[in-house]
Amino acid sequence: MSSRFPRVAAAAALVLVVMASELRADSLATVPPVGPGPYPVGCTSVEQDFSRTGGQNAEAWWEGQPASNFSSRYITDLLSTAWTPVLTIAMGDDTELYGPYANTSIPVALIVCYPTDANNPYADYALPTGSTIPHMQRTGQPPLIASARSRWPVLLFSHGLGGSPISGDHIEVFKLFASHGFVVAAPFHGDPRIVDVRLDNGGDLLIAILNIPKYTAMQAVRPLALAGALDYLLGAPEWADRIDANAIAGFGASLGAESLMLQAGAQVTTSIGLASKQVMADTRLRAIATYVPYFGQSIFPAFGRDQTGVDAMLPVPVLAIAGTADTTAPFATTEDAIERLRQSRILVALEGVQHGFDVATTGDIFTWTLNFIAAHALDDRLARAKIQRMERVAGGGDDRRVIDYTAPAPPIGNERIVVEFQNDALAHFFYTADPDEIAMLDAGVIVPGWRRTGFDFKAWDRFDANGISSCRFFTNRSGVYSHFYSINGIECGILLADPLWRFETNAFRADPPFAEDCPPNRMRVTRIYNRFAGGAPNHRFLTSGSEIAHMASENWLVEGTVFCTPP
């Protein structure tokens, strides 16, 4: 690069920074909160004979809490009809995972709520807690699934430790998700049947550690129950033809978040020494959204030492919405787990929020969740562009994005994935959408020393009619190789006239931004500059706000949005 280009680049960067400060507002950075969806909601039967409680709180049975004489209690003791789905969940012979429960089975009841039509005649069902199950089926009544579409996406719901799907506000959560067009399936985990422990303070955690064979078994059986619920839906005649087996997501609250991660292949901590082991790896999950996720404590993380157990997880996108004042599920342990992920991932901080459902942030929770699931489980390309650019939800609580990366969707037609490679020795980055170049760098034979970073973006093929062609130039200053990419004609022209730079190819095509913004159906790609560190220029092109912020902390200059690309 000639001495004049750094001056031009610096001036251009200054203009971009000034523009960013004045016009920075990404039109999708702040989005309005979602409300209830368009569909009424119906649910399967949980009809019960509450006289069997002897006047005690029915929630003790829903949650599997033992009686004062230590006899077992579970919702199956109250059910007054065989119309409620009850699964038999078998635990294998692995004593590391199931401890004293190895080679045994446990019943797990299930409730399913779904979008229905306005003319659904089934009556609501009142619970003794004051909550109501809408349009609940009774004996012999089939599900009346809405006729608006032939197949509906599935959302597995996993409640927190010691809770139940119909305790607290969970029915309202079901109703909202189902009203947006999801078949919501939730097991009654009944955790105290295996180990009766809470995790609200350090003493509870100590009890759990001292009972680690049972504590591990309680955690390990949860993903089995979630997978069993999915097996039931896919196999039952009344459901199999009405659900979309390719659009399955999960929503987990507190320990339910860990349960879904375990279902997707993360390894659970199995010993005081923080060894970890995989329970299962369910390939059917397309996305996982979590609220106040319980990923253990700093002294006893949920996924093994340093949360390394998440490394075994399938590449299922994960959204974690965590409270900064949460002492039961500390924000730092959540951050440790999310930072290890390489797939699409977002960590949202709810400022000042503690453990439990925070009413003030209701809109934040559901807006992040529904957009994330639509983007990744439903392959909604508009939602993918939105979730890549979202930073907060308007109104409600104080939510902010802390970690983010939204991988591009699988290419359609002439779309191409632009892969980012890094050379650790050079601290430089290289981009290519060419399959031959990608294969060569992956092999590391002809040009060794390059590895994928995992931060990719999408563009169009260089011969496509969409967008503007990107010039790719090469330079070698002091033996340091570097490339530069631009769809800006002025920048390409400057380098074309500079003898220290050599034009190589038109690498790909992308749309230009307007005043730092992109259309709602495009992802934003931001360019950052190494300030000529090491005596050679280099740039990164990123869609991840947290990675951009990290590079800025390493003294890279954020030059601004340079590409608008297909999601």
mmCIF file of N, CA and C in Angstrom, residues 249-324:
data_model
loop_
_atom_site.group_PDB
_atom_site.id
_atom_site.type_symbol
_atom_site.label_atom_id
_atom_site.label_comp_id
_atom_site.label_asym_id
_atom_site.label_seq_id
_atom_site.Cartn_x
_atom_site.Cartn_y
_atom_site.Cartn_z
ATOM 1 N N ALA A 249 -37.949 -26.021 17.817
ATOM 2 C CA ALA A 249 -37.127 -25.161 18.666
ATOM 3 C C ALA A 249 -37.414 -25.482 20.122
ATOM 4 N N GLY A 250 -36.650 -24.864 21.012
ATOM 5 C CA GLY A 250 -36.858 -25.046 22.439
ATOM 6 C C GLY A 250 -36.792 -23.725 23.164
ATOM 7 N N PHE A 251 -37.569 -23.611 24.247
ATOM 8 C CA PHE A 251 -37.490 -22.464 25.148
ATOM 9 C C PHE A 251 -37.331 -23.007 26.554
ATOM 10 N N GLY A 252 -36.259 -22.615 27.225
ATOM 11 C CA GLY A 252 -35.989 -23.117 28.562
ATOM 12 C C GLY A 252 -35.800 -21.994 29.550
ATOM 13 N N ALA A 253 -36.421 -22.123 30.710
ATOM 14 C CA ALA A 253 -36.275 -21.147 31.782
ATOM 15 C C ALA A 253 -35.438 -21.757 32.898
ATOM 16 N N SER A 254 -34.423 -21.041 33.344
ATOM 17 C CA SER A 254 -33.567 -21.472 34.446
ATOM 18 C C SER A 254 -32.938 -22.830 34.131
ATOM 19 N N LEU A 255 -33.226 -23.872 34.946
ATOM 20 C CA LEU A 255 -32.636 -25.178 34.679
ATOM 21 C C LEU A 255 -33.145 -25.758 33.361
ATOM 22 N N GLY A 256 -34.305 -25.304 32.903
ATOM 23 C CA GLY A 256 -34.801 -25.739 31.614
ATOM 24 C C GLY A 256 -33.892 -25.337 30.473
ATOM 25 N N ALA A 257 -33.157 -24.236 30.637
ATOM 26 C CA ALA A 257 -32.180 -23.823 29.626
ATOM 27 C C ALA A 257 -31.058 -24.842 29.532
ATOM 28 N N GLU A 258 -30.535 -25.251 30.682
ATOM 29 C CA GLU A 258 -29.499 -26.283 30.689
ATOM 30 C C GLU A 258 -30.022 -27.569 30.061
ATOM 31 N N SER A 259 -31.281 -27.919 30.344
ATOM 32 C CA SER A 259 -31.862 -29.161 29.830
ATOM 33 C C SER A 259 -31.853 -29.197 28.313
ATOM 34 N N LEU A 260 -32.194 -28.068 27.684
ATOM 35 C CA LEU A 260 -32.200 -28.017 26.223
ATOM 36 C C LEU A 260 -30.789 -28.071 25.656
ATOM 37 N N MET A 261 -29.841 -27.444 26.342
ATOM 38 C CA MET A 261 -28.445 -27.530 25.903
ATOM 39 C C MET A 261 -27.966 -28.980 25.982
ATOM 40 N N LEU A 262 -28.364 -29.684 27.050
ATOM 41 C CA LEU A 262 -27.991 -31.092 27.183
ATOM 42 C C LEU A 262 -28.650 -31.927 26.097
ATOM 43 N N GLN A 263 -29.895 -31.609 25.759
ATOM 44 C CA GLN A 263 -30.569 -32.329 24.684
ATOM 45 C C GLN A 263 -29.812 -32.160 23.363
ATOM 46 N N ALA A 264 -29.220 -30.987 23.184
ATOM 47 C CA ALA A 264 -28.490 -30.699 21.943
ATOM 48 C C ALA A 264 -27.039 -31.159 21.979
ATOM 49 N N GLY A 265 -26.637 -31.866 23.054
ATOM 50 C CA GLY A 265 -25.322 -32.483 23.047
ATOM 51 C C GLY A 265 -24.304 -31.945 24.015
ATOM 52 N N ALA A 266 -24.605 -30.859 24.730
ATOM 53 C CA ALA A 266 -23.661 -30.371 25.733
ATOM 54 C C ALA A 266 -23.479 -31.433 26.815
ATOM 55 N N GLN A 267 -22.315 -31.451 27.434
ATOM 56 C CA GLN A 267 -22.003 -32.454 28.452
ATOM 57 C C GLN A 267 -22.304 -31.908 29.848
ATOM 58 N N VAL A 268 -22.963 -32.710 30.675
ATOM 59 C CA VAL A 268 -23.316 -32.309 32.025
ATOM 60 C C VAL A 268 -22.184 -32.663 32.988
ATOM 61 N N THR A 269 -21.970 -31.828 33.996
ATOM 62 C CA THR A 269 -20.979 -32.112 35.036
ATOM 63 C C THR A 269 -21.403 -33.355 35.811
ATOM 64 N N THR A 270 -20.478 -34.300 35.972
ATOM 65 C CA THR A 270 -20.821 -35.573 36.596
ATOM 66 C C THR A 270 -20.050 -35.862 37.878
ATOM 67 N N SER A 271 -19.115 -34.997 38.266
ATOM 68 C CA SER A 271 -18.315 -35.294 39.455
ATOM 69 C C SER A 271 -17.881 -34.000 40.127
ATOM 70 N N ILE A 272 -17.494 -34.135 41.386
ATOM 71 C CA ILE A 272 -16.966 -32.988 42.126
ATOM 72 C C ILE A 272 -15.710 -32.460 41.450
ATOM 73 N N GLY A 273 -14.994 -33.332 40.764
ATOM 74 C CA GLY A 273 -13.797 -32.919 40.032
ATOM 75 C C GLY A 273 -14.102 -32.229 38.716
ATOM 76 N N LEU A 274 -15.407 -32.040 38.419
ATOM 77 C CA LEU A 274 -15.883 -31.307 37.236
ATOM 78 C C LEU A 274 -15.640 -32.051 35.929
ATOM 79 N N ALA A 275 -15.614 -33.387 35.995
ATOM 80 C CA ALA A 275 -15.676 -34.163 34.755
ATOM 81 C C ALA A 275 -17.068 -33.972 34.153
ATOM 82 N N SER A 276 -17.197 -34.224 32.859
ATOM 83 C CA SER A 276 -18.494 -34.035 32.213
ATOM 84 C C SER A 276 -18.738 -35.142 31.200
ATOM 85 N N LYS A 277 -20.024 -35.361 30.886
ATOM 86 C CA LYS A 277 -20.386 -36.445 29.986
ATOM 87 C C LYS A 277 -21.643 -36.081 29.217
ATOM 88 N N GLN A 278 -21.719 -36.534 27.974
ATOM 89 C CA GLN A 278 -22.865 -36.243 27.121
ATOM 90 C C GLN A 278 -24.014 -37.195 27.426
ATOM 91 N N VAL A 279 -25.218 -36.643 27.542
ATOM 92 C CA VAL A 279 -26.419 -37.444 27.745
ATOM 93 C C VAL A 279 -26.965 -37.924 26.409
ATOM 94 N N MET A 280 -27.039 -37.000 25.443
ATOM 95 C CA MET A 280 -27.589 -37.288 24.129
ATOM 96 C C MET A 280 -27.208 -36.148 23.195
ATOM 97 N N ALA A 281 -27.534 -36.292 21.918
ATOM 98 C CA ALA A 281 -27.315 -35.221 20.941
ATOM 99 C C ALA A 281 -28.451 -35.301 19.930
ATOM 100 N N ASP A 282 -29.532 -34.586 20.216
ATOM 101 C CA ASP A 282 -30.756 -34.650 19.424
ATOM 102 C C ASP A 282 -30.624 -33.719 18.219
ATOM 103 N N THR A 283 -30.550 -34.290 17.043
ATOM 104 C CA THR A 283 -30.331 -33.515 15.823
ATOM 105 C C THR A 283 -31.593 -32.799 15.347
ATOM 106 N N ARG A 284 -32.698 -32.977 16.023
ATOM 107 C CA ARG A 284 -33.957 -32.389 15.554
ATOM 108 C C ARG A 284 -34.126 -30.935 15.973
ATOM 109 N N LEU A 285 -33.407 -30.496 16.978
ATOM 110 C CA LEU A 285 -33.524 -29.110 17.443
ATOM 111 C C LEU A 285 -32.883 -28.162 16.442
ATOM 112 N N ARG A 286 -33.596 -27.077 16.108
ATOM 113 C CA ARG A 286 -33.075 -26.081 15.170
ATOM 114 C C ARG A 286 -32.638 -24.798 15.868
ATOM 115 N N ALA A 287 -33.148 -24.537 17.065
ATOM 116 C CA ALA A 287 -32.778 -23.321 17.797
ATOM 117 C C ALA A 287 -33.187 -23.490 19.254
ATOM 118 N N ILE A 288 -32.444 -22.827 20.143
ATOM 119 C CA ILE A 288 -32.731 -22.857 21.578
ATOM 120 C C ILE A 288 -32.738 -21.422 22.091
ATOM 121 N N ALA A 289 -33.844 -21.034 22.722
ATOM 122 C CA ALA A 289 -33.933 -19.734 23.377
ATOM 123 C C ALA A 289 -34.076 -19.967 24.877
ATOM 124 N N THR A 290 -33.401 -19.159 25.679
ATOM 125 C CA THR A 290 -33.395 -19.386 27.123
ATOM 126 C C THR A 290 -33.601 -18.076 27.875
ATOM 127 N N TYR A 291 -34.197 -18.200 29.061
ATOM 128 C CA TYR A 291 -34.401 -17.051 29.942
ATOM 129 C C TYR A 291 -33.823 -17.385 31.315
ATOM 130 N N VAL A 292 -33.110 -16.448 31.908
ATOM 131 C CA VAL A 292 -32.331 -16.631 33.144
ATOM 132 C C VAL A 292 -31.720 -18.038 33.178
ATOM 133 N N PRO A 293 -30.941 -18.389 32.178
ATOM 134 C CA PRO A 293 -30.449 -19.774 32.060
ATOM 135 C C PRO A 293 -29.553 -20.161 33.225
ATOM 136 N N TYR A 294 -29.830 -21.325 33.796
ATOM 137 C CA TYR A 294 -28.975 -21.840 34.862
ATOM 138 C C TYR A 294 -27.888 -22.713 34.249
ATOM 139 N N PHE A 295 -26.670 -22.182 34.242
ATOM 140 C CA PHE A 295 -25.515 -22.910 33.738
ATOM 141 C C PHE A 295 -24.519 -23.171 34.859
ATOM 142 N N GLY A 296 -25.045 -23.281 36.090
ATOM 143 C CA GLY A 296 -24.208 -23.577 37.242
ATOM 144 C C GLY A 296 -23.676 -22.329 37.908
ATOM 145 N N GLN A 297 -22.803 -22.563 38.878
ATOM 146 C CA GLN A 297 -22.120 -21.491 39.606
ATOM 147 C C GLN A 297 -20.645 -21.505 39.234
ATOM 148 N N SER A 298 -19.930 -20.452 39.595
ATOM 149 C CA SER A 298 -18.514 -20.377 39.227
ATOM 150 C C SER A 298 -17.723 -21.537 39.813
ATOM 151 N N ILE A 299 -18.093 -21.986 41.025
ATOM 152 C CA ILE A 299 -17.357 -23.080 41.655
ATOM 153 C C ILE A 299 -17.836 -24.449 41.158
ATOM 154 N N PHE A 300 -18.999 -24.475 40.509
ATOM 155 C CA PHE A 300 -19.542 -25.744 40.040
ATOM 156 C C PHE A 300 -20.358 -25.503 38.773
ATOM 157 N N PRO A 301 -19.682 -25.244 37.656
ATOM 158 C CA PRO A 301 -20.395 -24.981 36.393
ATOM 159 C C PRO A 301 -21.151 -26.204 35.912
ATOM 160 N N ALA A 302 -22.201 -25.963 35.134
ATOM 161 C CA ALA A 302 -23.091 -27.044 34.714
ATOM 162 C C ALA A 302 -22.487 -27.945 33.666
ATOM 163 N N PHE A 303 -21.550 -27.413 32.866
ATOM 164 C CA PHE A 303 -21.042 -28.156 31.720
ATOM 165 C C PHE A 303 -19.566 -28.521 31.874
ATOM 166 N N GLY A 304 -19.188 -28.944 33.072
ATOM 167 C CA GLY A 304 -17.813 -29.359 33.302
ATOM 168 C C GLY A 304 -16.887 -28.190 33.572
ATOM 169 N N ARG A 305 -15.629 -28.522 33.770
ATOM 170 C CA ARG A 305 -14.641 -27.495 34.105
ATOM 171 C C ARG A 305 -14.572 -26.429 33.011
ATOM 172 N N ASP A 306 -14.667 -25.178 33.435
ATOM 173 C CA ASP A 306 -14.613 -24.035 32.510
ATOM 174 C C ASP A 306 -15.686 -24.100 31.422
ATOM 175 N N GLN A 307 -16.768 -24.828 31.696
ATOM 176 C CA GLN A 307 -17.881 -24.970 30.754
ATOM 177 C C GLN A 307 -17.445 -25.630 29.441
ATOM 178 N N THR A 308 -16.390 -26.432 29.472
ATOM 179 C CA THR A 308 -15.894 -27.062 28.243
ATOM 180 C C THR A 308 -16.887 -28.064 27.665
ATOM 181 N N GLY A 309 -17.868 -28.497 28.460
ATOM 182 C CA GLY A 309 -18.860 -29.442 27.964
ATOM 183 C C GLY A 309 -19.715 -28.894 26.841
ATOM 184 N N VAL A 310 -19.799 -27.561 26.704
ATOM 185 C CA VAL A 310 -20.588 -27.022 25.600
ATOM 186 C C VAL A 310 -19.878 -27.225 24.259
ATOM 187 N N ASP A 311 -18.581 -27.531 24.302
ATOM 188 C CA ASP A 311 -17.849 -27.754 23.056
ATOM 189 C C ASP A 311 -18.380 -28.972 22.294
ATOM 190 N N ALA A 312 -19.020 -29.898 23.019
ATOM 191 C CA ALA A 312 -19.545 -31.111 22.386
ATOM 192 C C ALA A 312 -20.932 -30.911 21.796
ATOM 193 N N MET A 313 -21.484 -29.748 21.990
ATOM 194 C CA MET A 313 -22.853 -29.481 21.549
ATOM 195 C C MET A 313 -22.949 -29.428 20.034
ATOM 196 N N LEU A 314 -24.058 -29.907 19.502
ATOM 197 C CA LEU A 314 -24.344 -29.740 18.082
ATOM 198 C C LEU A 314 -24.432 -28.247 17.761
ATOM 199 N N PRO A 315 -24.241 -27.849 16.494
ATOM 200 C CA PRO A 315 -24.239 -26.413 16.168
ATOM 201 C C PRO A 315 -25.642 -25.815 16.138
ATOM 202 N N VAL A 316 -26.348 -25.935 17.259
ATOM 203 C CA VAL A 316 -27.701 -25.395 17.372
ATOM 204 C C VAL A 316 -27.606 -23.946 17.862
ATOM 205 N N PRO A 317 -28.188 -22.983 17.153
ATOM 206 C CA PRO A 317 -28.143 -21.587 17.607
ATOM 207 C C PRO A 317 -28.739 -21.428 19.003
ATOM 208 N N VAL A 318 -28.126 -20.552 19.810
ATOM 209 C CA VAL A 318 -28.538 -20.374 21.209
ATOM 210 C C VAL A 318 -28.733 -18.889 21.506
ATOM 211 N N LEU A 319 -29.870 -18.568 22.105
ATOM 212 C CA LEU A 319 -30.146 -17.247 22.660
ATOM 213 C C LEU A 319 -30.216 -17.376 24.170
ATOM 214 N N ALA A 320 -29.452 -16.555 24.880
ATOM 215 C CA ALA A 320 -29.494 -16.540 26.341
ATOM 216 C C ALA A 320 -29.879 -15.135 26.786
ATOM 217 N N ILE A 321 -30.972 -15.032 27.539
ATOM 218 C CA ILE A 321 -31.425 -13.753 28.105
ATOM 219 C C ILE A 321 -31.223 -13.846 29.605
ATOM 220 N N ALA A 322 -30.268 -13.104 30.134
ATOM 221 C CA ALA A 322 -29.835 -13.289 31.517
ATOM 222 C C ALA A 322 -29.906 -11.977 32.289
ATOM 223 N N GLY A 323 -30.185 -12.083 33.595
ATOM 224 C CA GLY A 323 -30.247 -10.917 34.465
ATOM 225 C C GLY A 323 -28.894 -10.609 35.076
ATOM 226 N N THR A 324 -28.517 -9.341 35.073
ATOM 227 C CA THR A 324 -27.208 -8.971 35.622
ATOM 228 C C THR A 324 -27.168 -9.062 37.137
#
